[in-house]
Amino acid sequence: MPPATLLTDIAVTIDTDALLPRLHLKPQSPEAREFRALAIEAQRVARPKAAFLIGYINARDNESVVIAGTRFASRVLSVNLSAVHRVFAYVATCGTELNEWAASLTDVLQQFWAEELKVTALRTATTQVFAAISHENPGQMASMNPGSLADWPLTEQRPFFHLLGDLPQQLGVTLSDSCIMTPNKSVTGFRFGNDSGYVNCRLCPREDCPGRAAPYEPELYAQRYESAD
Ligand code: SF4
């Protein structure tokens, strides 16, 4: 396997004014002033990180795919990877520094705001790792994340962490027995060449999801995945 790429020096710029509406804070309110002060502190503390490695596809059948010797059980993943020979396995995190800072807060409202600041740090890390992957693989790409679909449940984090080896540890990311990551604002996934506009959300029926990136398409699974071989 080619050597992994680590991104451990990622700068974060928090656009507090953009976050105020999400938090239902009026710009001139005392709460907004308190949030801005918290965001400045978060920006000082935050050390988001990310890493990726390239895995070559060894084998594929209707229900699973073997990547760099590790088997992943997902029909959607198997179909989505039918036209590529390699994937980019990535992990991104808001970082232990910001996670520990947030855990030290005692005010409930500040704890809630801190979660949003952690999301901003995670998004920054994810953007950076996607840019680094695009440098290796120009062109249209898509992502799939363990736990994002019933077809590829959270328990698939176990083989995913096996594939990543010591990369999560180097970034301070751990996986519990119940497959929950710490810091909680961390993400893993495969990134791969794809020109069909694949987005997990198109197969996900969850209602009222604040992270939805595309409308749910109830017929898509039957059309594209059920009959694929
Ligand atoms: S709708 Fe929400 S839960 Fe479903 S895949 Fe998209 S972001 Fe994830």
Tab-separated table of N, CA, C and O and ligand atoms in Angstrom, residues 147-149 199-207 209-214, ligand 1:
chain	number	residue	atom	x	y	z
A	147	GLY	N	-21.809	3.568	8.316
A	147	GLY	CA	-22.848	4.028	9.230
A	147	GLY	C	-23.813	5.019	8.618
A	147	GLY	O	-24.793	5.399	9.255
A	148	SER	N	-23.572	5.439	7.381
A	148	SER	CA	-24.443	6.459	6.786
A	148	SER	C	-25.681	5.852	6.140
A	148	SER	O	-26.649	6.561	5.895
A	149	LEU	N	-25.657	4.552	5.854
A	149	LEU	CA	-26.799	3.892	5.219
A	149	LEU	C	-27.064	2.560	5.913
A	149	LEU	O	-26.120	1.934	6.422
A	199	VAL	N	-24.481	10.642	-3.933
A	199	VAL	CA	-24.457	11.257	-2.601
A	199	VAL	C	-25.242	10.317	-1.685
A	199	VAL	O	-26.364	9.899	-2.038
A	200	ASN	N	-24.690	9.972	-0.518
A	200	ASN	CA	-25.379	9.062	0.414
A	200	ASN	C	-26.832	9.473	0.635
A	200	ASN	O	-27.729	8.616	0.698
A	201	CYS	N	-27.065	10.773	0.791
A	201	CYS	CA	-28.389	11.282	1.162
A	201	CYS	C	-29.456	10.862	0.154
A	201	CYS	O	-30.631	10.759	0.509
A	202	ARG	N	-29.083	10.620	-1.081
A	202	ARG	CA	-30.069	10.224	-2.097
A	202	ARG	C	-30.685	8.862	-1.766
A	202	ARG	O	-31.767	8.537	-2.255
A	203	LEU	N	-29.978	8.062	-0.937
A	203	LEU	CA	-30.494	6.748	-0.546
A	203	LEU	C	-30.991	6.722	0.907
A	203	LEU	O	-31.368	5.670	1.408
A	204	CYS	N	-30.948	7.848	1.564
A	204	CYS	CA	-31.243	7.897	3.008
A	204	CYS	C	-32.604	8.543	3.260
A	204	CYS	O	-32.819	9.704	2.918
A	205	PRO	N	-33.537	7.802	3.905
A	205	PRO	CA	-34.887	8.341	4.110
A	205	PRO	C	-35.032	9.231	5.346
A	205	PRO	O	-36.127	9.708	5.620
A	206	ARG	N	-33.957	9.450	6.076
A	206	ARG	CA	-34.100	10.199	7.342
A	206	ARG	C	-34.738	11.566	7.098
A	206	ARG	O	-34.311	12.317	6.213
A	207	GLU	N	-35.734	11.862	7.921
A	207	GLU	CA	-36.435	13.142	7.774
A	207	GLU	C	-35.792	14.197	8.656
A	207	GLU	O	-35.211	13.897	9.684
A	209	CYS	N	-33.150	15.995	8.504
A	209	CYS	CA	-31.724	15.923	8.815
A	209	CYS	C	-31.058	17.254	8.448
A	209	CYS	O	-31.119	17.657	7.285
A	210	PRO	N	-30.411	17.904	9.404
A	210	PRO	CA	-29.792	19.200	9.097
A	210	PRO	C	-28.615	19.073	8.130
A	210	PRO	O	-28.208	20.050	7.510
A	211	GLY	N	-28.079	17.854	7.997
A	211	GLY	CA	-26.925	17.667	7.119
A	211	GLY	C	-27.291	17.208	5.722
A	211	GLY	O	-26.404	16.931	4.910
A	212	ARG	N	-28.576	17.103	5.417
A	212	ARG	CA	-28.968	16.566	4.106
A	212	ARG	C	-28.362	17.390	2.973
A	212	ARG	O	-28.522	18.605	2.910
A	213	ALA	N	-27.693	16.678	2.044
A	213	ALA	CA	-27.021	17.352	0.934
A	213	ALA	C	-27.730	17.125	-0.397
A	213	ALA	O	-27.364	17.743	-1.396
A	214	ALA	N	-28.722	16.227	-0.417
A	214	ALA	CA	-29.466	15.957	-1.644
A	214	ALA	C	-30.797	15.326	-1.244
A	214	ALA	O	-30.884	14.663	-0.212
B	1	SF4	S1	-29.748	12.633	5.092
B	1	SF4	FE1	-28.503	13.072	6.908
B	1	SF4	S2	-28.242	11.065	7.914
B	1	SF4	FE2	-28.938	10.669	5.823
B	1	SF4	S3	-27.018	10.356	4.656
B	1	SF4	FE3	-27.601	12.539	4.453
B	1	SF4	S4	-26.477	13.576	6.091
B	1	SF4	FE4	-26.452	11.366	6.578
